[in-house]
Amino acid sequence: MALVSSGCRFAEFGTRRRRDFTTQDIVMSALLEVSSEFPGYLSGTSNVYMARKYGIPPVGTVAHEWIMGVAALEDTYENANRLAMQKWLATFNGDLGIALTDTFGTRAFLANFDYSLASVYDGVRHDSGDPIKFIEAISDHYKSLGIDPSTKVVVFSDGLNPESAIHIKKSCEWYATNCSFGIGTNFTNDFNCASDQSQKSKAVNIVIKLFKCNDKPCIKLSDSPTKHSGDPAEVERALTKLCNEGLISNK
């Protein structure tokens, strides 16, 4: 109730780390029973079956794998975001217009996110790092390009619960930026241990990423260094390359 009463627009992203199918189905049914009188609302689900079953929109954004694959095939990390966004636009003609920012770190992303792209993409997605600092950085970037941040949206999806989403929304309001939330594990795997009710039952940390594309290693460099993934030697090569270009700060 706190989410909707606070005016949060959110989607159910709980498939990957759900406890089981039945839990997710119960959650979806309960979310749809929330009164429409509240300012916030459920905007959809990333689970296509659930979307069909309950008659709500299937929602989601581009995955890291897209940018990772483009980087490997084009042999570039400093320009991978630009190339991936351009190819995405050419394919979907402006639809599905949320850009993912942290495949090789937000600084590298912003260096590629020029007016030609920022003006046509509906907004961006935050998936790692400090969300409040991210809001400020994105707001400042839009303003530097002559774009009003209030015409764009930031989608947050990094380990959220209702309390963190509400806190982020208040910061977005301060910066006059629209926001939306993808909430997963907290919806579909928020249990206490049967053996010790004072302890949370830890969800399985399932991460799905490209490993190779055309026999070329694919890697990801998160805004949270512990979330880097891929071949260690290639991760180090990419970090060195981006650090030398001044496009990453957490090497």
Short mmCIF file of C-alpha atoms in Angstrom, two decimals:
data_model
loop_
_atom_site.label_atom_id
_atom_site.label_comp_id
_atom_site.label_asym_id
_atom_site.label_seq_id
_atom_site.Cartn_x
_atom_site.Cartn_y
_atom_site.Cartn_z
CA MET A 1 0.00 0.00 0.00
CA ALA A 2 2.89 2.37 0.72
CA LEU A 3 4.03 2.22 -2.91
CA VAL A 4 0.72 3.20 -4.44
CA SER A 5 -0.21 5.73 -1.75
CA SER A 6 3.15 7.45 -2.40
CA GLY A 7 2.39 7.69 -6.10
CA CYS A 8 4.98 5.18 -7.29
CA ARG A 9 4.52 3.66 -10.75
CA PHE A 10 6.07 0.19 -10.66
CA ALA A 11 6.32 -3.08 -12.55
CA GLU A 12 6.69 -6.63 -11.26
CA PHE A 13 10.19 -7.91 -12.18
CA GLY A 14 10.26 -11.00 -9.96
CA THR A 15 10.57 -13.95 -12.33
CA ARG A 16 14.33 -14.55 -12.22
CA ARG A 17 14.71 -14.85 -8.44
CA ARG A 18 11.21 -15.87 -7.41
CA ARG A 19 10.66 -18.52 -4.74
CA ASP A 20 8.47 -20.44 -7.17
CA PHE A 21 5.74 -19.97 -9.76
CA THR A 22 2.92 -20.16 -7.21
CA THR A 23 4.42 -17.35 -5.13
CA GLN A 24 4.71 -15.08 -8.14
CA ASP A 25 1.15 -15.86 -9.19
CA ILE A 26 -0.16 -15.01 -5.70
CA VAL A 27 1.80 -11.74 -5.72
CA MET A 28 0.47 -10.75 -9.14
CA SER A 29 -3.10 -11.47 -8.08
CA ALA A 30 -2.69 -9.39 -4.90
CA LEU A 31 -1.10 -6.44 -6.73
CA LEU A 32 -4.02 -6.29 -9.13
CA GLU A 33 -6.48 -6.08 -6.23
CA VAL A 34 -5.04 -2.74 -5.08
CA SER A 35 -7.57 0.07 -5.47
CA SER A 36 -7.18 2.33 -8.51
CA GLU A 37 -8.03 5.32 -6.28
CA PHE A 38 -4.38 5.60 -5.24
CA PRO A 39 -2.00 7.81 -7.26
CA GLY A 40 0.51 4.99 -7.78
CA TYR A 41 -0.15 1.87 -9.82
CA LEU A 42 1.18 -1.39 -11.25
CA SER A 43 2.30 -0.67 -14.81
CA GLY A 44 2.92 -4.27 -15.89
CA THR A 45 5.08 -7.35 -15.46
CA SER A 46 8.23 -8.65 -17.12
CA ASN A 47 6.68 -12.14 -17.19
CA VAL A 48 4.88 -12.56 -20.51
CA TYR A 49 2.73 -15.43 -19.23
CA MET A 50 1.56 -13.40 -16.22
CA ALA A 51 0.86 -10.43 -18.48
CA ARG A 52 -1.33 -12.58 -20.68
CA LYS A 53 -3.06 -14.29 -17.76
CA TYR A 54 -3.95 -11.05 -15.99
CA GLY A 55 -4.43 -8.80 -19.02
CA ILE A 56 -1.73 -6.29 -18.17
CA PRO A 57 1.17 -4.96 -20.28
CA PRO A 58 4.37 -7.00 -20.59
CA VAL A 59 7.13 -4.52 -19.74
CA GLY A 60 10.89 -4.39 -19.58
CA THR A 61 13.95 -2.65 -21.00
CA VAL A 62 16.93 -3.58 -23.14
CA ALA A 63 19.26 -6.09 -21.47
CA HIS A 64 22.97 -5.71 -20.78
CA GLU A 65 23.60 -8.55 -23.22
CA TRP A 66 22.69 -6.30 -26.17
CA ILE A 67 25.40 -3.74 -25.41
CA MET A 68 27.86 -6.46 -24.38
CA GLY A 69 27.37 -8.25 -27.70
CA VAL A 70 27.73 -5.08 -29.73
CA ALA A 71 30.95 -4.22 -27.88
CA ALA A 72 32.42 -7.64 -28.64
CA LEU A 73 31.42 -7.68 -32.30
CA GLU A 74 32.51 -4.10 -32.95
CA ASP A 75 35.63 -4.40 -30.76
CA THR A 76 35.00 -1.19 -28.84
CA TYR A 77 34.09 -0.33 -25.27
CA GLU A 78 34.34 3.45 -25.49
CA ASN A 79 31.74 3.63 -28.30
CA ALA A 80 29.72 0.49 -27.58
CA ASN A 81 26.81 2.30 -25.93
CA ARG A 82 26.42 4.69 -28.86
CA LEU A 83 26.50 1.92 -31.45
CA ALA A 84 24.09 -0.25 -29.47
CA MET A 85 21.62 2.62 -29.00
CA GLN A 86 21.79 3.57 -32.67
CA LYS A 87 21.15 -0.02 -33.77
CA TRP A 88 18.28 -0.31 -31.28
CA LEU A 89 16.68 2.86 -32.64
CA ALA A 90 17.05 1.66 -36.21
CA THR A 91 15.30 -1.59 -35.27
CA PHE A 92 12.43 -0.29 -33.10
CA ASN A 93 11.95 3.21 -34.57
CA GLY A 94 11.73 4.95 -31.21
CA ASP A 95 9.63 2.34 -29.41
CA LEU A 96 11.07 0.57 -26.33
CA GLY A 97 12.98 3.76 -25.67
CA ILE A 98 14.64 3.22 -22.29
CA ALA A 99 18.44 3.21 -22.47
CA LEU A 100 20.46 1.02 -20.09
CA THR A 101 23.29 3.01 -18.55
CA ASP A 102 25.65 0.71 -16.66
CA THR A 103 26.98 -1.95 -19.02
CA PHE A 104 30.40 -0.26 -18.97
CA GLY A 105 29.72 2.31 -16.26
CA THR A 106 27.57 5.44 -16.33
CA ARG A 107 30.44 7.77 -17.22
CA ALA A 108 31.13 5.83 -20.44
CA PHE A 109 27.41 5.79 -21.18
CA LEU A 110 26.97 9.55 -20.75
CA ALA A 111 29.94 10.21 -23.03
CA ASN A 112 27.97 8.41 -25.78
CA PHE A 113 24.51 9.73 -24.83
CA ASP A 114 24.60 12.91 -26.91
CA TYR A 115 21.67 15.08 -27.99
CA SER A 116 20.88 12.94 -31.04
CA LEU A 117 20.20 10.00 -28.73
CA ALA A 118 19.03 11.66 -25.51
CA SER A 119 16.39 13.66 -27.34
CA VAL A 120 14.73 10.59 -28.89
CA TYR A 121 15.07 8.04 -26.09
CA ASP A 122 12.23 8.26 -23.55
CA GLY A 123 14.62 7.90 -20.64
CA VAL A 124 17.23 5.74 -18.96
CA ARG A 125 17.46 2.81 -16.56
CA HIS A 126 19.50 2.68 -13.35
CA ASP A 127 20.65 -0.82 -12.36
CA SER A 128 23.73 -0.32 -10.16
CA GLY A 129 25.52 2.28 -8.07
CA ASP A 130 24.10 5.04 -5.89
CA PRO A 131 20.61 5.92 -7.21
CA ILE A 132 20.56 9.41 -5.70
CA LYS A 133 23.89 10.39 -7.25
CA PHE A 134 22.61 8.88 -10.50
CA ILE A 135 19.52 11.10 -10.50
CA GLU A 136 21.69 14.18 -10.11
CA ALA A 137 24.09 13.07 -12.86
CA ILE A 138 21.30 12.30 -15.32
CA SER A 139 19.46 15.53 -14.55
CA ASP A 140 22.66 17.54 -15.06
CA HIS A 141 23.42 15.69 -18.29
CA TYR A 142 19.99 16.39 -19.76
CA LYS A 143 20.29 20.05 -18.82
CA SER A 144 23.76 20.27 -20.41
CA LEU A 145 22.17 19.09 -23.66
CA GLY A 146 19.33 21.60 -23.43
CA ILE A 147 16.77 18.91 -22.59
CA ASP A 148 14.22 19.40 -19.81
CA PRO A 149 14.59 16.43 -17.38
CA SER A 150 10.87 16.59 -16.63
CA THR A 151 10.19 15.33 -20.17
CA LYS A 152 12.15 12.13 -19.49
CA VAL A 153 11.88 9.16 -17.14
CA VAL A 154 14.36 7.20 -15.05
CA VAL A 155 13.55 3.52 -14.46
CA PHE A 156 15.10 2.08 -11.28
CA SER A 157 15.59 -1.67 -10.90
CA ASP A 158 18.51 -2.33 -8.56
CA GLY A 159 17.48 -4.44 -5.54
CA LEU A 160 14.46 -2.31 -4.68
CA ASN A 161 11.82 -2.61 -1.98
CA PRO A 162 8.89 -0.25 -1.30
CA GLU A 163 10.87 1.86 1.18
CA SER A 164 13.83 2.43 -1.17
CA ALA A 165 11.52 3.16 -4.12
CA ILE A 166 9.65 5.82 -2.12
CA HIS A 167 12.95 7.39 -1.04
CA ILE A 168 14.18 7.49 -4.65
CA LYS A 169 10.89 8.98 -5.84
CA LYS A 170 11.26 11.88 -3.41
CA SER A 171 14.73 12.61 -4.83
CA CYS A 172 13.38 12.47 -8.37
CA GLU A 173 10.72 15.00 -7.42
CA TRP A 174 13.45 17.30 -6.07
CA TYR A 175 15.22 17.12 -9.43
CA ALA A 176 11.93 17.38 -11.37
CA THR A 177 12.54 14.02 -13.01
CA ASN A 178 9.92 11.37 -13.70
CA CYS A 179 10.55 7.89 -12.34
CA SER A 180 9.32 4.33 -12.52
CA PHE A 181 10.39 1.19 -10.68
CA GLY A 182 10.98 -2.47 -11.45
CA ILE A 183 10.71 -4.49 -8.24
CA GLY A 184 11.63 -8.16 -8.31
CA THR A 185 13.04 -10.22 -5.46
CA ASN A 186 11.27 -8.21 -2.76
CA PHE A 187 7.93 -9.10 -4.34
CA THR A 188 8.47 -12.78 -5.14
CA ASN A 189 11.09 -14.05 -2.67
CA ASP A 190 10.77 -12.05 0.56
CA PHE A 191 10.64 -14.84 3.16
CA ASN A 192 12.06 -15.55 6.59
CA CYS A 193 13.94 -18.80 7.21
CA ALA A 194 11.77 -21.64 8.44
CA SER A 195 14.55 -22.65 10.85
CA ASP A 196 15.01 -19.12 12.22
CA GLN A 197 12.18 -16.65 11.70
CA SER A 198 14.45 -13.75 12.69
CA GLN A 199 16.61 -14.33 9.59
CA LYS A 200 15.75 -13.61 5.96
CA SER A 201 15.79 -16.55 3.57
CA LYS A 202 18.41 -15.58 1.00
CA ALA A 203 17.24 -15.63 -2.61
CA VAL A 204 19.35 -17.43 -5.20
CA ASN A 205 21.61 -14.87 -6.89
CA ILE A 206 20.91 -15.85 -10.50
CA VAL A 207 22.80 -13.71 -13.03
CA ILE A 208 22.42 -14.33 -16.76
CA LYS A 209 24.95 -12.66 -19.06
CA LEU A 210 26.62 -13.27 -22.42
CA PHE A 211 29.97 -15.02 -22.16
CA LYS A 212 31.07 -15.08 -25.81
CA CYS A 213 29.78 -13.81 -29.14
CA ASN A 214 31.38 -15.10 -32.35
CA ASP A 215 34.08 -16.54 -30.08
CA LYS A 216 34.85 -13.08 -28.67
CA PRO A 217 34.60 -12.59 -24.88
CA CYS A 218 31.68 -10.49 -23.63
CA ILE A 219 32.03 -8.59 -20.37
CA LYS A 220 30.11 -6.13 -18.19
CA LEU A 221 31.55 -3.33 -16.04
CA SER A 222 28.99 -2.26 -13.49
CA ASP A 223 28.82 0.97 -11.48
CA SER A 224 29.19 -1.45 -8.54
CA PRO A 225 32.64 -3.09 -9.03
CA THR A 226 31.51 -6.30 -7.33
CA LYS A 227 29.02 -6.78 -10.19
CA HIS A 228 31.63 -6.85 -12.98
CA SER A 229 31.24 -10.06 -14.97
CA GLY A 230 32.96 -11.99 -17.72
CA ASP A 231 36.45 -13.22 -18.57
CA PRO A 232 38.81 -11.67 -15.97
CA ALA A 233 41.51 -10.82 -18.51
CA GLU A 234 38.99 -9.09 -20.77
CA VAL A 235 37.46 -7.24 -17.81
CA GLU A 236 40.93 -5.92 -16.97
CA ARG A 237 41.58 -4.94 -20.61
CA ALA A 238 38.30 -3.05 -20.81
CA LEU A 239 38.90 -1.32 -17.47
CA THR A 240 42.34 -0.21 -18.60
CA LYS A 241 41.02 1.04 -21.94
CA LEU A 242 38.15 3.03 -20.41
CA CYS A 243 40.32 4.33 -17.57
CA ASN A 244 42.88 5.62 -20.10
CA GLU A 245 40.05 7.38 -21.93
CA GLY A 246 38.78 8.90 -18.68
CA LEU A 247 35.52 7.02 -19.02
CA ILE A 248 35.56 4.96 -15.81
CA SER A 249 36.61 5.78 -12.28
CA ASN A 250 36.46 2.50 -10.37
CA LYS A 251 39.39 0.55 -11.85
#
